[in-house]
CSV table of C-alpha atoms and ligand atoms in Angstrom, one decimal:
chain,number,residue,atom,x,y,z
A,2,MET,CA,26.5,6.3,11.5
A,3,ARG,CA,23.8,8.2,13.4
A,4,VAL,CA,20.3,8.3,11.8
A,5,GLY,CA,17.2,10.3,12.8
A,6,VAL,CA,13.8,9.2,11.6
A,7,ILE,CA,10.9,11.6,11.7
A,8,GLY,CA,7.6,9.7,11.5
A,9,THR,CA,7.2,6.1,12.6
A,10,GLY,CA,4.4,5.0,10.3
A,11,HIS,CA,4.7,2.2,7.7
A,12,VAL,CA,7.8,3.8,6.1
A,13,GLY,CA,9.5,5.4,9.1
A,14,LEU,CA,9.3,2.4,11.3
A,15,ILE,CA,10.8,0.1,8.7
A,16,THR,CA,13.5,2.7,8.1
A,17,CYS,CA,14.3,2.6,11.8
A,18,ALA,CA,14.4,-1.2,11.9
A,19,SER,CA,16.5,-1.7,8.8
A,20,PHE,CA,19.2,0.8,9.6
A,21,ALA,CA,19.5,-0.4,13.2
A,22,ALA,CA,19.7,-4.0,11.9
A,23,VAL,CA,22.8,-3.2,9.8
A,24,GLY,CA,24.5,-1.4,12.7
A,25,HIS,CA,23.6,2.2,12.5
A,26,ASP,CA,22.5,4.1,15.6
A,27,VAL,CA,18.9,5.2,15.1
A,28,VAL,CA,16.5,7.5,17.0
A,29,GLY,CA,12.9,7.6,15.8
A,30,THR,CA,10.3,10.2,16.7
A,31,ASP,CA,6.7,11.0,15.8
A,32,ALA,CA,4.3,13.9,16.3
A,33,ASP,CA,1.9,11.3,17.8
A,34,ARG,CA,3.2,10.9,21.3
A,35,SER,CA,1.1,7.8,21.9
A,36,LYS,CA,2.9,6.0,19.1
A,37,ILE,CA,6.3,6.7,20.7
A,38,ASP,CA,5.0,5.6,24.1
A,39,ALA,CA,3.8,2.3,22.5
A,40,LEU,CA,7.0,1.8,20.6
A,41,SER,CA,9.2,2.5,23.6
A,42,THR,CA,7.5,-0.5,25.3
A,43,GLY,CA,7.9,-2.7,22.3
A,44,ASP,CA,4.3,-2.4,21.0
A,45,MET,CA,3.9,-2.0,17.3
A,46,PRO,CA,1.3,0.4,15.7
A,47,PHE,CA,0.5,-2.0,12.9
A,48,HIS,CA,0.9,-5.6,11.7
A,49,GLU,CA,3.9,-6.1,9.4
A,50,PRO,CA,5.8,-9.4,9.2
A,51,GLY,CA,9.1,-9.3,11.1
A,52,VAL,CA,9.0,-5.7,12.2
A,53,ALA,CA,8.1,-6.3,15.9
A,54,ASP,CA,11.1,-8.6,16.4
A,55,SER,CA,13.4,-6.3,14.4
A,56,ILE,CA,12.4,-3.2,16.4
A,57,ARG,CA,12.7,-5.0,19.7
A,58,ALA,CA,16.1,-6.4,18.8
A,59,GLY,CA,17.3,-3.0,17.8
A,60,MET,CA,16.2,-1.5,21.1
A,61,ALA,CA,17.7,-4.4,23.1
A,62,GLY,CA,20.9,-4.0,21.2
A,63,GLY,CA,21.1,-0.3,22.0
A,64,ARG,CA,21.0,0.6,18.3
A,65,LEU,CA,17.5,2.0,18.3
A,66,SER,CA,15.5,4.2,20.6
A,67,PHE,CA,12.4,6.4,20.3
A,68,SER,CA,11.8,9.8,21.7
A,69,HIS,CA,9.0,12.4,21.8
A,70,GLU,CA,11.5,15.1,21.0
A,71,THR,CA,12.6,15.8,17.4
A,72,ALA,CA,15.8,17.2,18.9
A,73,ASP,CA,16.8,13.8,20.1
A,74,ALA,CA,16.5,12.4,16.6
A,75,VAL,CA,18.5,15.3,15.0
A,76,ARG,CA,21.1,16.5,17.5
A,77,GLU,CA,23.8,13.9,16.8
A,78,ALA,CA,22.5,12.7,13.4
A,79,ASP,CA,24.5,12.4,10.2
A,80,VAL,CA,21.3,11.9,8.2
A,81,VAL,CA,17.7,12.6,9.2
A,82,PHE,CA,14.9,10.9,7.2
A,83,VAL,CA,11.5,12.6,6.7
A,84,CYS,CA,9.0,9.8,6.6
A,85,VAL,CA,5.7,11.6,7.2
A,86,GLY,CA,2.4,11.2,5.3
A,87,THR,CA,1.8,13.0,2.0
A,88,PRO,CA,-2.0,12.6,1.6
A,89,ALA,CA,-3.9,13.9,-1.4
A,90,ARG,CA,-5.7,17.2,-1.2
A,91,ALA,CA,-9.2,17.4,-2.8
A,92,SER,CA,-7.4,18.7,-5.9
A,93,GLY,CA,-5.2,15.7,-6.1
A,94,GLU,CA,-2.2,17.8,-5.1
A,95,ALA,CA,0.1,16.1,-2.5
A,96,ASN,CA,-0.5,17.8,0.9
A,97,LEU,CA,3.1,18.6,2.0
A,98,VAL,CA,2.2,20.4,5.2
A,99,ALA,CA,3.5,17.5,7.4
A,100,VAL,CA,6.7,17.4,5.3
A,101,GLU,CA,7.3,21.1,5.8
A,102,GLN,CA,6.5,20.9,9.5
A,103,ALA,CA,8.8,18.0,10.0
A,104,ALA,CA,11.6,19.7,8.1
A,105,ARG,CA,11.1,22.9,10.2
A,106,GLU,CA,11.5,21.0,13.4
A,107,VAL,CA,14.6,19.2,12.1
A,108,VAL,CA,16.2,22.4,10.9
A,109,ALA,CA,15.6,24.0,14.2
A,110,HIS,CA,17.9,21.5,15.8
A,111,ALA,CA,20.3,20.9,12.9
A,112,SER,CA,24.0,21.5,12.8
A,113,ALA,CA,26.2,22.2,9.8
A,114,GLY,CA,26.8,19.2,7.6
A,115,LEU,CA,23.4,17.5,8.3
A,116,VAL,CA,21.8,15.6,5.4
A,117,ILE,CA,18.0,15.7,5.3
A,118,ALA,CA,16.6,12.8,3.3
A,119,GLU,CA,13.1,12.8,1.8
A,120,LYS,CA,11.8,9.2,2.1
A,121,SER,CA,8.1,10.1,1.8
A,122,THR,CA,6.8,10.1,-1.7
A,123,VAL,CA,6.8,13.8,-2.8
A,124,PRO,CA,6.3,15.6,-6.1
A,125,ALA,CA,9.4,16.6,-8.1
A,126,GLY,CA,10.6,20.0,-6.8
A,127,THR,CA,9.8,19.4,-3.1
A,128,ALA,CA,13.5,19.2,-2.1
A,129,ASP,CA,14.0,22.7,-3.7
A,130,ARG,CA,11.2,24.0,-1.5
A,131,LEU,CA,12.7,22.4,1.6
A,132,THR,CA,16.1,23.9,0.7
A,133,ARG,CA,14.6,27.3,0.5
A,134,SER,CA,12.9,26.7,3.9
A,135,VAL,CA,16.3,25.9,5.4
A,136,ALA,CA,17.8,29.1,4.1
A,137,LEU,CA,14.8,31.1,5.4
A,138,GLN,CA,14.8,29.4,8.8
A,139,ARG,CA,18.5,28.9,9.5
A,140,PRO,CA,20.7,31.3,7.3
A,141,ASP,CA,23.6,30.3,9.7
A,142,ILE,CA,23.7,26.8,8.4
A,143,ALA,CA,21.9,27.2,5.0
A,144,GLY,CA,24.9,26.3,2.8
A,145,SER,CA,25.9,23.2,4.8
A,146,VAL,CA,22.6,21.4,5.3
A,147,GLU,CA,21.6,19.4,2.3
A,148,VAL,CA,18.3,17.9,1.3
A,149,VAL,CA,18.4,14.7,-0.8
A,150,SER,CA,15.7,12.4,-2.2
A,151,ASN,CA,15.8,8.8,-1.1
A,152,PRO,CA,12.4,7.3,-2.0
A,153,GLU,CA,11.2,4.1,-0.5
A,154,PHE,CA,10.1,1.1,-2.5
A,155,LEU,CA,8.5,-0.9,0.3
A,156,ARG,CA,5.5,-3.1,-0.3
A,157,GLU,CA,3.2,-3.5,2.7
A,158,GLY,CA,3.3,-7.1,3.9
A,159,HIS,CA,6.9,-7.4,2.7
A,160,ALA,CA,8.2,-4.0,3.9
A,161,LEU,CA,11.0,-5.2,6.1
A,162,HIS,CA,12.1,-7.8,3.5
A,163,ASP,CA,12.1,-5.1,0.8
A,164,ALA,CA,14.1,-2.7,3.1
A,165,MET,CA,16.7,-5.4,3.9
A,166,HIS,CA,17.0,-6.7,0.4
A,167,PRO,CA,16.3,-3.6,-1.9
A,168,GLU,CA,16.2,-4.3,-5.6
A,169,ARG,CA,17.6,-0.8,-6.0
A,170,ILE,CA,18.5,2.1,-3.7
A,171,LEU,CA,17.7,5.5,-5.2
A,172,VAL,CA,19.5,8.6,-4.1
A,173,GLY,CA,19.0,12.0,-5.7
A,174,ALA,CA,21.5,14.6,-4.5
A,175,ASP,CA,23.2,17.8,-5.7
A,176,SER,CA,26.7,17.4,-4.2
A,177,ASP,CA,29.5,14.8,-3.9
A,178,ALA,CA,29.4,15.5,-0.1
A,179,ALA,CA,25.8,14.5,0.1
A,180,PHE,CA,26.3,11.4,-2.1
A,181,ASP,CA,29.3,10.4,0.0
A,182,VAL,CA,27.1,10.5,3.2
A,183,MET,CA,24.4,8.4,1.6
A,184,ARG,CA,26.9,5.9,0.1
A,185,ARG,CA,28.4,5.4,3.6
A,186,LEU,CA,24.9,5.0,5.1
A,187,TYR,CA,23.9,2.4,2.5
A,188,GLU,CA,27.3,0.6,2.4
A,189,PRO,CA,26.0,-2.4,4.5
A,190,PHE,CA,23.5,-3.0,1.6
A,191,THR,CA,25.6,-2.2,-1.4
A,192,SER,CA,28.5,-4.3,0.0
A,193,GLU,CA,25.9,-7.2,-0.2
A,194,GLY,CA,25.2,-6.4,-3.8
A,195,ALA,CA,22.3,-4.0,-3.6
A,196,ARG,CA,22.3,-1.6,-6.6
A,197,LEU,CA,22.7,2.1,-5.8
A,198,ILE,CA,21.3,4.5,-8.4
A,199,GLU,CA,22.4,8.1,-8.2
A,200,THR,CA,20.6,10.9,-9.9
A,201,ASP,CA,19.8,14.6,-9.4
A,202,ILE,CA,17.1,15.3,-6.9
A,203,ARG,CA,14.2,16.1,-9.1
A,204,THR,CA,14.8,13.0,-11.2
A,205,ALA,CA,14.7,10.8,-8.1
A,206,GLU,CA,11.5,12.4,-6.8
A,207,LEU,CA,9.9,12.0,-10.2
A,208,ALA,CA,11.1,8.4,-10.7
A,209,LYS,CA,9.3,7.3,-7.5
A,210,HIS,CA,6.0,8.6,-8.8
A,211,ALA,CA,6.7,7.1,-12.2
A,212,CYS,CA,7.3,3.6,-10.6
A,213,ASN,CA,4.1,3.6,-8.6
A,214,ALA,CA,2.0,5.0,-11.4
A,215,PHE,CA,3.3,2.3,-13.8
A,216,LEU,CA,2.6,-0.5,-11.3
A,217,ALA,CA,-1.0,0.9,-10.9
A,218,LEU,CA,-1.2,1.1,-14.7
A,219,LYS,CA,-0.3,-2.6,-15.1
A,220,ILE,CA,-3.0,-3.5,-12.6
A,221,SER,CA,-5.6,-1.4,-14.4
A,222,TYR,CA,-4.5,-2.8,-17.8
A,223,ALA,CA,-5.3,-6.3,-16.4
A,224,ASN,CA,-8.6,-5.1,-15.0
A,225,ALA,CA,-9.6,-3.6,-18.4
A,226,LEU,CA,-8.7,-6.9,-20.0
A,227,ALA,CA,-10.9,-8.6,-17.4
A,228,ARG,CA,-13.9,-6.4,-18.5
A,229,LEU,CA,-13.2,-7.4,-22.1
A,230,CYS,CA,-12.7,-11.1,-21.3
A,231,GLU,CA,-16.1,-11.1,-19.5
A,232,ARG,CA,-17.7,-9.8,-22.6
A,233,ALA,CA,-15.7,-12.0,-25.0
A,234,GLY,CA,-16.0,-15.2,-23.0
A,235,ALA,CA,-12.2,-15.3,-22.7
A,236,ASP,CA,-10.1,-16.0,-19.6
A,237,VAL,CA,-8.1,-13.1,-18.2
A,238,GLU,CA,-5.9,-15.3,-16.1
A,239,ALA,CA,-4.8,-17.1,-19.2
A,240,VAL,CA,-4.4,-13.9,-21.2
A,241,THR,CA,-2.2,-12.3,-18.5
A,242,GLU,CA,-0.2,-15.6,-18.2
A,243,VAL,CA,0.6,-15.4,-21.9
A,244,MET,CA,1.5,-11.7,-21.5
A,245,GLY,CA,3.7,-12.3,-18.5
A,246,ALA,CA,5.7,-15.0,-20.2
A,247,ASP,CA,7.2,-12.2,-22.3
A,248,SER,CA,10.2,-10.9,-20.3
A,249,ARG,CA,9.5,-7.4,-21.6
A,250,ILE,CA,6.2,-7.5,-19.8
A,251,GLY,CA,6.7,-9.8,-16.8
A,252,PRO,CA,3.9,-11.6,-14.8
A,253,ALA,CA,3.9,-9.3,-11.8
A,254,PHE,CA,1.1,-6.9,-11.1
A,255,LEU,CA,-1.1,-8.3,-13.9
A,256,ASN,CA,-3.6,-9.9,-11.4
A,257,ALA,CA,-7.1,-8.7,-12.3
A,258,GLY,CA,-9.6,-8.4,-9.4
A,259,LEU,CA,-11.0,-5.8,-7.2
A,260,GLY,CA,-8.2,-3.4,-8.1
A,261,TYR,CA,-5.5,-1.6,-6.2
A,262,GLY,CA,-6.0,0.1,-2.8
A,263,GLY,CA,-3.7,1.2,-0.1
A,264,TYR,CA,-2.2,4.5,1.0
A,265,CYS,CA,0.2,4.7,-1.9
A,266,PHE,CA,-1.2,4.0,-5.4
A,267,PRO,CA,-4.4,6.1,-5.2
A,268,LYS,CA,-2.7,9.2,-3.8
A,269,ASP,CA,0.5,8.9,-5.8
A,270,LEU,CA,-1.5,8.7,-9.1
A,271,VAL,CA,-3.5,11.9,-8.4
A,272,ALA,CA,-0.4,13.6,-7.1
A,273,PHE,CA,1.6,12.6,-10.2
A,274,ASP,CA,-1.3,13.8,-12.4
A,275,HIS,CA,-1.5,17.1,-10.6
A,276,LEU,CA,2.3,17.6,-10.8
A,277,ALA,CA,2.2,16.9,-14.6
A,278,SER,CA,-0.7,19.4,-15.2
A,279,SER,CA,1.1,22.0,-13.0
A,280,LEU,CA,4.0,21.6,-15.4
A,281,GLY,CA,1.8,22.0,-18.4
A,282,TYR,CA,1.6,18.4,-19.4
A,283,ASP,CA,-1.8,16.5,-19.6
A,284,PHE,CA,-0.9,13.0,-18.4
A,285,ALA,CA,-4.4,11.7,-19.2
A,286,MET,CA,-3.3,8.1,-19.0
A,287,LEU,CA,-3.1,8.4,-15.2
A,288,ARG,CA,-6.7,9.4,-15.0
A,289,GLU,CA,-7.7,6.4,-17.1
A,290,VAL,CA,-5.8,4.1,-14.7
A,291,ALA,CA,-7.8,5.5,-11.8
A,292,ARG,CA,-11.1,5.2,-13.7
A,293,ILE,CA,-10.5,1.5,-14.6
A,294,ASN,CA,-9.6,0.9,-10.9
A,295,ASP,CA,-13.0,2.3,-9.8
A,296,GLU,CA,-14.7,0.3,-12.5
A,297,ALA,CA,-13.2,-2.9,-11.1
A,298,ILE,CA,-15.3,-2.4,-7.9
A,299,ASP,CA,-18.4,-1.6,-10.0
A,300,ALA,CA,-17.9,-4.8,-12.0
A,301,THR,CA,-17.7,-6.9,-8.8
A,302,LEU,CA,-20.8,-5.2,-7.5
A,303,GLU,CA,-22.6,-6.0,-10.7
A,304,LYS,CA,-21.8,-9.7,-10.2
A,305,VAL,CA,-23.4,-9.6,-6.8
A,306,ARG,CA,-26.5,-7.9,-8.2
A,307,ASP,CA,-26.7,-10.3,-11.2
A,308,ALA,CA,-26.6,-13.2,-8.8
A,309,LEU,CA,-28.9,-11.9,-6.0
A,310,TRP,CA,-31.3,-9.6,-8.0
A,311,ASN,CA,-32.6,-7.0,-5.4
A,312,LEU,CA,-30.1,-6.4,-2.6
A,313,GLU,CA,-32.6,-5.0,-0.1
A,314,ASP,CA,-32.9,-7.6,2.8
A,315,LYS,CA,-30.0,-9.6,1.3
A,316,ARG,CA,-26.9,-10.4,3.4
A,317,VAL,CA,-23.5,-10.3,1.8
A,318,ALA,CA,-20.3,-11.6,3.5
A,319,LEU,CA,-16.9,-10.1,2.5
A,320,LEU,CA,-13.9,-12.3,3.1
A,321,GLY,CA,-10.9,-10.1,3.5
A,322,LEU,CA,-11.0,-6.4,4.4
A,323,ALA,CA,-7.3,-5.3,4.3
A,324,PHE,CA,-6.3,-3.6,1.0
A,325,LYS,CA,-4.0,-6.7,0.4
A,326,PRO,CA,-3.0,-9.8,2.3
A,327,GLY,CA,-0.2,-9.6,4.8
A,328,THR,CA,-1.2,-6.4,6.4
A,329,ASP,CA,-3.9,-5.0,8.7
A,330,ASP,CA,-4.0,-1.8,6.7
A,331,VAL,CA,-7.5,-0.9,5.3
A,332,ARG,CA,-6.7,2.6,3.9
A,333,ILE,CA,-8.6,2.9,0.6
A,334,ALA,CA,-9.3,-0.8,0.8
A,335,PRO,CA,-11.4,-2.0,-2.1
A,336,ALA,CA,-13.4,-4.3,0.3
A,337,LEU,CA,-14.5,-1.3,2.3
A,338,MET,CA,-15.5,0.6,-0.8
A,339,LEU,CA,-17.5,-2.4,-1.9
A,340,ALA,CA,-19.1,-2.7,1.5
A,341,GLN,CA,-20.2,1.0,1.3
A,342,ARG,CA,-21.7,0.5,-2.2
A,343,LEU,CA,-23.5,-2.7,-1.1
A,344,ARG,CA,-25.0,-0.9,1.9
A,345,GLU,CA,-26.1,2.0,-0.3
A,346,LEU,CA,-28.1,-0.6,-2.3
A,347,GLY,CA,-29.8,-1.9,0.8
A,348,ALA,CA,-27.7,-5.0,1.5
A,349,THR,CA,-26.6,-6.1,5.0
A,350,VAL,CA,-22.9,-6.5,4.9
A,351,VAL,CA,-20.7,-8.5,7.3
A,352,GLY,CA,-17.0,-8.8,7.0
A,353,TYR,CA,-14.2,-11.1,8.1
A,354,ASP,CA,-10.4,-10.5,8.1
A,355,PRO,CA,-7.7,-12.5,10.0
A,356,HIS,CA,-5.8,-9.3,10.8
A,357,ALA,CA,-7.7,-6.2,9.6
A,358,ALA,CA,-11.2,-6.5,11.2
A,359,GLU,CA,-10.3,-4.1,14.0
A,360,SER,CA,-8.9,-1.4,11.7
A,361,ALA,CA,-11.8,-2.0,9.3
A,362,VAL,CA,-14.3,-1.2,12.1
A,363,ARG,CA,-12.3,1.8,13.1
A,364,ALA,CA,-12.4,3.1,9.5
A,365,GLN,CA,-16.0,2.1,8.9
A,366,PRO,CA,-17.9,1.9,12.3
A,367,GLU,CA,-21.1,0.8,10.5
A,368,LEU,CA,-19.4,-2.4,9.3
A,369,GLU,CA,-20.4,-5.6,11.0
A,370,VAL,CA,-17.5,-8.0,11.4
A,371,ALA,CA,-17.5,-11.7,12.4
A,372,PRO,CA,-14.7,-13.7,14.1
A,373,THR,CA,-14.4,-16.3,11.4
A,374,ALA,CA,-15.2,-16.6,7.7
A,375,TYR,CA,-17.9,-19.1,8.4
A,376,GLU,CA,-19.6,-16.8,11.0
A,377,ALA,CA,-19.5,-14.1,8.4
A,378,ALA,CA,-21.1,-16.4,5.8
A,379,ARG,CA,-23.8,-17.6,8.2
A,380,GLU,CA,-27.2,-16.9,6.5
A,381,ALA,CA,-25.4,-14.9,3.8
A,382,HIS,CA,-26.9,-14.9,0.3
A,383,CYS,CA,-23.5,-14.3,-1.2
A,384,VAL,CA,-19.8,-14.4,-0.2
A,385,VAL,CA,-17.3,-12.0,-1.9
A,386,LEU,CA,-13.6,-12.8,-1.6
A,387,CYS,CA,-12.0,-9.4,-1.5
A,388,THR,CA,-8.5,-10.1,-0.1
A,389,GLU,CA,-6.6,-13.2,-1.1
A,390,TRP,CA,-5.5,-14.3,2.4
A,391,GLU,CA,-3.8,-17.7,2.2
A,392,GLU,CA,-6.3,-19.2,4.7
A,393,PHE,CA,-9.1,-18.8,2.1
A,394,GLN,CA,-7.5,-21.6,0.1
A,395,GLU,CA,-8.7,-24.0,2.8
A,396,LEU,CA,-12.4,-22.8,2.7
A,397,ASP,CA,-14.6,-25.8,3.3
A,398,PHE,CA,-17.3,-25.3,0.7
A,399,ASP,CA,-19.4,-28.1,2.1
A,400,LYS,CA,-19.6,-26.3,5.5
A,401,LEU,CA,-20.0,-22.9,3.8
A,402,GLY,CA,-22.9,-24.2,1.7
A,403,GLU,CA,-24.6,-25.6,4.8
A,404,ILE,CA,-24.7,-22.3,6.6
A,405,MET,CA,-25.4,-19.9,3.8
A,406,ALA,CA,-28.9,-18.8,2.7
A,407,THR,CA,-28.0,-19.2,-0.9
A,408,ARG,CA,-24.7,-20.6,-2.4
A,409,VAL,CA,-23.2,-17.8,-4.4
A,410,PHE,CA,-19.5,-17.1,-4.3
A,411,VAL,CA,-17.9,-14.0,-6.0
A,412,ASP,CA,-14.2,-14.4,-6.3
A,413,GLY,CA,-12.9,-10.8,-6.4
A,414,ARG,CA,-9.2,-11.9,-6.6
A,415,ASN,CA,-9.4,-15.1,-8.7
A,416,ALA,CA,-7.9,-16.8,-5.6
A,417,ILE,CA,-10.2,-19.8,-5.5
A,418,ASP,CA,-10.5,-22.9,-7.7
A,419,GLY,CA,-14.1,-22.5,-8.9
A,420,GLU,CA,-14.6,-26.2,-9.5
A,421,ARG,CA,-14.3,-26.8,-5.8
A,422,ALA,CA,-17.1,-24.4,-5.2
A,423,VAL,CA,-19.3,-25.7,-8.0
A,424,ALA,CA,-18.8,-29.3,-6.8
A,425,HIS,CA,-20.6,-28.2,-3.6
A,426,GLY,CA,-23.5,-26.5,-5.4
A,427,PHE,CA,-22.2,-23.0,-5.6
A,428,HIS,CA,-22.8,-20.5,-8.3
A,429,PHE,CA,-19.3,-19.2,-8.8
A,430,TYR,CA,-18.4,-15.8,-10.2
A,431,PRO,CA,-14.7,-15.2,-10.9
A,432,THR,CA,-13.1,-12.1,-12.3
A,433,GLY,CA,-12.6,-11.8,-16.1
A,434,ARG,CA,-13.5,-15.5,-16.5
A,435,ARG,CA,-16.8,-17.3,-17.3
A,436,PRO,CA,-19.2,-17.8,-14.3
A,437,LEU,CA,-19.6,-21.4,-13.2
A,438,THR,CA,-23.0,-22.9,-12.3
A,439,PRO,CA,-23.7,-26.3,-10.6
A,440,GLY,CA,-24.8,-29.0,-12.9
A,441,ARG,CA,-23.4,-27.3,-16.0
A,442,ALA,CA,-19.9,-28.2,-17.3
B,521,UDX,C1,3.1,-0.2,-3.4
B,521,UDX,C2,4.4,-0.4,-4.3
B,521,UDX,O1,4.4,-1.8,-4.6
B,521,UDX,C3,5.6,-0.1,-3.5
B,521,UDX,O2,6.8,-0.3,-4.3
B,521,UDX,C4,5.6,1.4,-3.0
B,521,UDX,O3,6.7,1.7,-2.3
B,521,UDX,C5,4.3,1.6,-2.2
B,521,UDX,O4,3.1,1.2,-2.9
B,521,UDX,P1,1.8,-1.4,-1.5
B,521,UDX,O5,0.8,-0.3,-1.8
B,521,UDX,O6,2.2,-1.7,-0.1
B,521,UDX,O7,3.2,-1.0,-2.3
B,521,UDX,O8,1.2,-2.8,-2.1
B,521,UDX,P2,1.3,-3.5,-3.5
B,521,UDX,O9,1.7,-4.9,-3.2
B,521,UDX,O10,1.9,-2.7,-4.5
B,521,UDX,O11,-0.3,-3.6,-3.8
B,521,UDX,C6,-1.0,-2.4,-4.0
B,521,UDX,C7,-2.5,-2.8,-4.4
B,521,UDX,O12,-2.5,-3.4,-5.7
B,521,UDX,C8,-3.1,-3.8,-3.4
B,521,UDX,O13,-4.4,-3.4,-3.2
B,521,UDX,C9,-3.1,-5.1,-4.2
B,521,UDX,O14,-4.2,-5.9,-3.9
B,521,UDX,C10,-3.3,-4.6,-5.6
B,521,UDX,N1,-2.8,-5.4,-6.7
B,521,UDX,C11,-1.4,-5.7,-6.7
B,521,UDX,C12,-3.6,-5.9,-7.7
B,521,UDX,O15,-4.8,-5.6,-7.6
B,521,UDX,N2,-3.2,-6.6,-8.7
B,521,UDX,C13,-1.8,-7.0,-8.8
B,521,UDX,O16,-1.5,-7.7,-9.7
B,521,UDX,C14,-1.0,-6.5,-7.7
C-alpha cells in the first residue's frame, strides 16, 4: 500500500522505516526542510538503534523516499499518518496547532477515500475536530476522507523494535471502510501474530493517554516507596522485587530513581489531566504522579547536599545526561533538571554522556561536558549517576577515587553495586536504600 508520513521525528521516522520494511511504499515529509535534506542523504536526525540501517535500506530498496512537499506524501497515498509534536501549553493543554496545520496541508492535496491516521498522542476528541476541519476545507471530499486514531507505543531506545514487534496495534475508527484500510496496512504484522485492537476513535485516543499515565504512575509509586524506604531503613529494590513477583503487578516500570523524563510522560500527564478537567472530572491522581516525580530530583539533590554540605565551590559530575539509556534525547531529562538545581545552589556541574552530550549542551549551553566519565569526575567532590548506561557497570572505582577531590557517589538509578564503591573508599548513596560508608558494614 502507499503510505504518507507527516513529521519525521522520533515517531514519524520509525513509522516510515517500519512500513517500508514490510513492503509498503512510503513517502515522508517534514516542515523542517533541513531534516528532509539530511534524511535524503541518509543522515539521521537522532540516535536510535537500527533506524539508520532500516531507513537506508528502505531508500535503497525504492520503498522509502523523503520530500519537502506534503503533496508528494499525500497524492498517491492510501493512508497518511500525522506524526507531529503535541507539546504542552502552559495550561497543560496539548498544543494541537501542528496537528491542525499538518492536517490542513494533507487535506489540501487529498483525494476521496484517503484515510488520515493520528499517530501523535492527542486528547480524546481531536479526530472529531480534524473531521470538522476536513468538512470546512474540502466539502468536495468531506464524506469520503476519514480520520482514524492509531496511537504509537514506541519506547525511545527500542522504537524500531517496538514498531516491528508491536505488543498490540490500536486502531480507532468509525467505519468498516476505514477499519479495512488499516487492517490491510497492518496485515504484515497481524499475520505474524501481532494483536490488533479495534475501538471507536475517542476510546483509542483516550487509551493512549491512559497507558502513558499509568506507566508514569507505576514509576512514581516506586519513587514514593523510595522516600518511605529511606526513612524506614528498608530497601526499595527488594520491596519492588516482591511487588513485581505478583503477575497482577509485574516488575516493569517499578525502578525507583531520578524519575521519568522524556518528551512523552511529562506532557501526556498534564494533557490527560487537562482533558479530564475540561470534561468535568478531577483526575487528581495524575497531579500527584507529577509531584512525586519532581520530588525524586529533590531527593537526589538532598543526598548531594547531605554529603557535601555547602555546594558553593564544590564540583559535581553527572554521569548520563539523556532522559534514559539508548537515546541521545535530553528533552525533560532529569539529569539536566538536576544540573540546573545544582548550579542554582552554587555548584560547578560537569556532565558526561556517551551519546547525548551534544544535545545536552544544545539544550543547556551553560552545561560543561567532558569526553569521558573520568574526565567529568576529575577533581569532582561528588559523582551522580543519572542515566543507567551499560558502560557505567564497568566504572573503575580505584581510578575514579584517585582523580576525584572527595569520594562520594550518588546512584540516581540504583545501577551500581555499592559494595564495589565502598571497597574503594567511597561514600555511596543509592536511591531508596541505606547509604554505605567505608569501614562500616
Ligand atoms: C514512553 C512509553 O514507554 C511508550 O510506550 C510511549 O509510546 C512513549 O513514552 P519513552 O518515553 O520513550 O516511552 O521511554 P520509557 O522507557 O517509557 O521511559 C520513560 C522515562 O521513565 C525515562 O526517563 C526512564 O528513565 C523512566 N523510568 C522508566 C523510570 O524512572 N523507572 C522505570 O522503572 C522505567
